[in-house]
Coordinates of C-alpha atoms in Angstrom, one line a residue:
X18 CA 59.7 119.5 49.4
X19 CA 56.3 118.9 51.0
X20 CA 53.2 117.5 49.3
X21 CA 49.6 117.9 50.5
X22 CA 47.2 115.4 48.8
X23 CA 43.4 115.3 49.1
X24 CA 40.3 114.3 47.2
X25 CA 38.0 117.0 45.9
X26 CA 35.4 117.3 43.0
X27 CA 35.8 113.5 42.4
X28 CA 39.5 113.5 41.7
X29 CA 42.9 113.5 43.5
X30 CA 44.8 116.7 44.1
X31 CA 48.4 117.3 45.1
X32 CA 49.9 120.6 46.1
X33 CA 53.7 120.7 46.2
X34 CA 55.4 123.4 48.3
X35 CA 58.9 124.0 49.8
X36 CA 57.4 123.7 53.3
X37 CA 54.2 122.1 54.6
X38 CA 51.2 124.3 54.2
X39 CA 49.8 125.8 57.4
X40 CA 46.4 124.4 58.4
X41 CA 44.8 127.8 57.7
X42 CA 46.0 127.8 54.1
X43 CA 44.6 124.3 53.6
X44 CA 41.2 125.5 55.0
X45 CA 41.2 128.4 52.5
X46 CA 42.0 126.1 49.6
X47 CA 39.2 123.7 50.6
X48 CA 36.8 126.6 51.0
X49 CA 37.3 127.9 47.5
X50 CA 36.9 124.4 46.1
X51 CA 33.7 123.9 48.0
X52 CA 32.4 127.3 46.8
X53 CA 33.2 126.3 43.2
X54 CA 31.7 122.8 43.5
X55 CA 28.5 124.2 45.1
X56 CA 28.1 126.5 42.1
X57 CA 29.0 124.2 39.2
X58 CA 28.7 120.5 40.1
X59 CA 25.8 118.7 38.3
X60 CA 26.4 115.8 40.7
X61 CA 25.2 117.8 43.7
X62 CA 21.5 118.2 44.5
X63 CA 22.3 121.5 46.3
X64 CA 24.3 123.1 43.5
X65 CA 23.4 126.2 41.5
X66 CA 23.8 124.1 38.3
X67 CA 21.2 121.6 39.6
X68 CA 18.8 124.5 40.4
X69 CA 19.3 125.9 36.9
X70 CA 18.4 122.6 35.4
X71 CA 15.0 122.7 37.1
X72 CA 13.8 126.3 36.5
X73 CA 14.6 129.6 34.9
X74 CA 15.8 132.3 37.3
X75 CA 18.5 134.6 38.5
X76 CA 21.4 133.1 40.4
X77 CA 23.9 135.2 42.4
X78 CA 27.5 134.7 43.5
X79 CA 28.1 132.0 40.9
X80 CA 31.9 131.5 41.0
X81 CA 33.7 133.1 38.0
X82 CA 30.6 132.7 35.9
X83 CA 31.3 135.4 33.3
X84 CA 35.0 134.4 32.9
X85 CA 34.1 130.7 32.4
X86 CA 31.1 131.2 30.1
X87 CA 33.0 133.8 28.0
X88 CA 35.7 131.1 27.5
X89 CA 33.0 128.7 26.3
X90 CA 31.8 131.3 23.8
X91 CA 35.2 131.4 22.2
X92 CA 35.7 127.6 22.2
X93 CA 32.2 127.0 20.8
X94 CA 32.9 129.3 17.9
X95 CA 36.4 127.9 17.2
X96 CA 35.1 124.3 17.1
X97 CA 31.9 125.0 15.1
X98 CA 29.8 124.1 18.1
X99 CA 31.6 121.0 19.3
X100 CA 32.7 122.5 22.7
X101 CA 29.6 123.6 24.6
X102 CA 28.5 123.7 28.3
X103 CA 25.2 122.2 27.2
X104 CA 26.6 118.6 26.9
X105 CA 25.1 117.8 30.3
X106 CA 21.9 116.3 28.9
X107 CA 24.0 114.3 26.4
X108 CA 26.1 112.9 29.2
X109 CA 23.0 112.0 31.2
X110 CA 21.5 110.2 28.1
X111 CA 24.8 108.3 27.8
X112 CA 24.6 107.1 31.4
X113 CA 27.0 109.6 33.0
X114 CA 24.3 111.1 35.2
X115 CA 24.3 112.5 38.8
X116 CA 23.7 109.0 40.2
X117 CA 26.5 107.4 38.1
X118 CA 24.1 104.9 36.7
X119 CA 26.4 104.3 33.7
X120 CA 23.5 103.0 31.7
X121 CA 22.6 104.8 28.4
X122 CA 19.0 105.7 28.1
X123 CA 18.9 105.7 24.3
X124 CA 17.4 109.2 24.4
X125 CA 18.4 111.7 21.6
X126 CA 20.1 114.5 23.5
X127 CA 21.8 116.7 21.0
X128 CA 22.5 120.0 22.8
X129 CA 20.9 123.2 21.9
X130 CA 22.9 125.8 20.1
X131 CA 25.0 127.6 22.8
X132 CA 25.8 130.6 20.5
X133 CA 22.1 131.1 19.8
X134 CA 21.1 131.0 23.4
X135 CA 23.8 133.5 24.3
X136 CA 22.8 135.7 21.4
X137 CA 19.2 135.7 22.4
X138 CA 19.9 136.5 26.0
X139 CA 18.8 133.1 27.3
X140 CA 21.9 132.8 29.4
X141 CA 23.5 136.0 30.7
X142 CA 26.5 136.1 33.1
X143 CA 27.7 139.3 34.7
X144 CA 31.1 140.0 36.1
X145 CA 29.6 140.2 39.7
X146 CA 28.7 136.5 39.5
X147 CA 25.1 136.9 38.6
X148 CA 23.7 134.5 36.0
X149 CA 20.2 134.9 34.5
X150 CA 18.5 132.1 32.5
X151 CA 15.1 132.2 30.7
X152 CA 14.6 128.4 30.7
X153 CA 15.8 125.3 32.6
X154 CA 19.3 124.3 31.3
X155 CA 21.6 121.6 32.5
X156 CA 25.2 123.0 32.3
X157 CA 28.3 120.9 32.4
X158 CA 31.6 122.9 32.5
X159 CA 33.9 119.9 32.6
X160 CA 35.7 121.0 29.5
X161 CA 37.4 123.9 31.4
X162 CA 36.0 124.0 34.9
X163 CA 38.8 122.0 36.6
X164 CA 41.4 124.2 35.1
X165 CA 39.6 127.3 36.3
X166 CA 39.5 125.8 39.8
X167 CA 43.3 125.1 39.7
X168 CA 43.7 128.8 38.9
X169 CA 41.5 129.8 41.9
X170 CA 43.5 127.5 44.2
X171 CA 46.7 129.1 42.9
X172 CA 45.3 132.6 43.7
X173 CA 44.6 131.4 47.3
X174 CA 48.2 130.3 47.7
X175 CA 49.6 133.5 46.2
X176 CA 47.4 135.6 48.5
X177 CA 48.8 133.7 51.5
X178 CA 52.3 134.6 50.5
X179 CA 53.5 131.5 48.7
X180 CA 55.7 132.2 45.7
X181 CA 56.8 128.6 44.8
X182 CA 54.3 125.8 44.4
X183 CA 52.8 123.3 41.9
X184 CA 49.1 122.5 41.9
X185 CA 48.1 119.2 40.3
X186 CA 44.5 118.3 39.9
X187 CA 44.9 114.9 38.3
X188 CA 46.6 116.1 35.1
X189 CA 45.7 119.8 35.3
X190 CA 48.8 121.6 36.6
X191 CA 49.8 125.1 37.4
X192 CA 53.5 125.8 38.4
X193 CA 54.9 128.8 40.1
X194 CA 58.5 129.2 41.3
X195 CA 62.0 130.1 40.2
X196 CA 62.8 127.0 38.1
X197 CA 61.0 124.8 35.5
X198 CA 59.8 121.3 36.2
X199 CA 59.7 118.3 33.8
X200 CA 56.3 116.5 33.5
X201 CA 55.8 113.1 31.8
X202 CA 53.0 112.7 29.3
X203 CA 51.0 109.6 30.2
X204 CA 50.5 107.1 27.4
X205 CA 46.7 107.0 26.7
X206 CA 46.8 103.2 26.2
X207 CA 49.1 102.3 29.1
X208 CA 49.3 104.6 32.2
X209 CA 52.5 102.9 33.2
X210 CA 54.3 104.4 30.2
X211 CA 55.0 107.9 29.0
X212 CA 54.9 109.2 25.4
X213 CA 57.2 112.1 26.2
X214 CA 58.3 114.8 28.6
X215 CA 57.5 118.5 28.6
X216 CA 59.2 121.3 30.5
X217 CA 56.9 123.5 32.5
X218 CA 58.2 127.0 33.1
X219 CA 57.2 129.1 36.1
X220 CA 53.7 130.6 35.7
X221 CA 52.7 128.0 33.1
X222 CA 49.8 125.6 33.1
X223 CA 49.7 122.1 31.5
X224 CA 46.5 120.2 31.0
X225 CA 45.8 116.8 29.6
X226 CA 42.6 115.1 28.4
X227 CA 42.1 111.5 27.1
X228 CA 39.3 109.3 26.2
X229 CA 40.6 106.5 28.4
X230 CA 39.6 108.6 31.4
X231 CA 36.1 108.3 32.7
X232 CA 35.0 105.5 30.4
X233 CA 32.0 103.2 31.2
X234 CA 31.4 101.1 28.1
X235 CA 32.4 100.4 24.5
X236 CA 32.9 103.8 22.9
X237 CA 31.4 105.6 25.9
X238 CA 33.5 108.3 27.5
X239 CA 33.3 111.9 28.7
X240 CA 34.6 113.8 25.6
X241 CA 31.3 114.5 23.9
X242 CA 30.8 116.4 20.6
X243 CA 28.2 119.1 21.1
X244 CA 27.1 118.8 17.5
X245 CA 26.0 115.2 17.8
X246 CA 25.7 114.6 21.5
X247 CA 28.0 111.5 21.1
X248 CA 31.5 110.7 22.3
X249 CA 34.2 111.7 19.8
X250 CA 36.3 109.0 18.1
X251 CA 39.1 110.7 16.1
X252 CA 41.5 112.1 18.7
X253 CA 42.3 110.0 21.8
X254 CA 44.5 112.3 23.9
X255 CA 45.6 115.9 24.1
X256 CA 48.0 118.1 26.1
X257 CA 48.2 121.9 26.1
X258 CA 50.8 124.2 27.6
X259 CA 49.6 127.8 28.3
X260 CA 51.2 130.8 30.0
X261 CA 49.4 131.9 33.2
X262 CA 46.0 130.2 32.8
X263 CA 45.1 126.7 33.6
X264 CA 41.5 127.4 32.6
X265 CA 42.6 128.3 29.1
X266 CA 44.8 125.2 28.9
X267 CA 42.0 123.0 30.1
X268 CA 39.5 124.4 27.5
X269 CA 42.0 124.2 24.7
X270 CA 42.9 120.5 25.6
X271 CA 39.2 119.7 25.1
X272 CA 38.9 121.8 21.9
X273 CA 41.9 119.9 20.3
X274 CA 39.6 116.8 20.0
X275 CA 37.5 118.7 17.5
X276 CA 39.2 121.1 15.3
X277 CA 42.4 122.0 13.4
X278 CA 45.3 123.1 15.6
X279 CA 45.8 126.3 13.5
X280 CA 42.3 127.5 14.5
X281 CA 43.1 127.1 18.2
X282 CA 46.5 128.6 17.9
X283 CA 44.8 131.7 16.5
X284 CA 42.3 131.7 19.4
X285 CA 45.0 131.6 22.1
X286 CA 48.8 131.1 22.0
X287 CA 49.8 127.7 23.3
X288 CA 51.8 124.5 22.8
X289 CA 50.1 121.2 22.2
X290 CA 50.4 117.5 21.6
X291 CA 47.5 115.4 20.3
X292 CA 47.3 111.7 19.5
X293 CA 44.8 110.5 16.9
X294 CA 43.1 107.1 16.9
X295 CA 45.0 106.1 13.8
X296 CA 48.3 106.6 15.7
X297 CA 49.2 110.0 14.2
X298 CA 50.8 112.4 16.6
X299 CA 50.7 116.2 16.1
X300 CA 52.8 118.7 18.0
X301 CA 53.2 122.5 18.0
X302 CA 56.4 124.0 16.6
X303 CA 59.0 124.6 19.2
X304 CA 57.4 122.3 21.7
X305 CA 59.5 122.6 25.0
X306 CA 60.2 118.9 25.5
X307 CA 60.6 115.6 23.7
X308 CA 58.3 112.9 22.4
X309 CA 59.2 109.3 22.4
X310 CA 56.9 108.4 19.4

């Protein structure tokens, strides 16, 4: 077993393969990550998202734009507006800005209604990667973007002939191979402990989200409710297990902070674990693993 580790999009990545990756494959992986980051990062002055925040316009070759924004349409509807790519202004007001000032401004930054913007044609994404906007908008696709990027990296590896690998982007995993792997679920209050173990079958994705990640003050974290512009305080950690799509798993992991599991199970089949602030633990029927709580 060989592991290639590197830093990208502000987090640690690990790619496990039977044999070390050839340098050319590593170059291809880093290229797709750079292309995605240049499109979607609100922390880069040269990204498409930054340009969109400054003016209306038409933007071309935006990586997987239609796929990603269509996912947000479904998550937005399922959570009554809580999940939205318009939380960028809210995060900036809370201090999680492009300069990482980590100082809340006190500004009221409740997002616009994503469904209304899409219905009115204010944001249109075509399958060829063209995005048209009719006003400046600060998008933040953190609820599902990293999962999508894991999928894109997996495609690179598959296209280079690899049929057994695991991609891990700091808790967003995609596994391919002939045998399942067991993955520990990190305790949200103590990263040295696990609350359980799940079994990840070939061509499955597992994503985790927790409010103890990316925190910068009392009650300040990155899981923001699009209906209020404020961090959520009910659910503290989620995990989702999905066939084939890390993007779907990532988006669902975020959505589980805001709505009933039954609604999300109807939206897309998956397994889940969620921990509430009051200590309650919910799990999907037939969860492939065990919990220690």
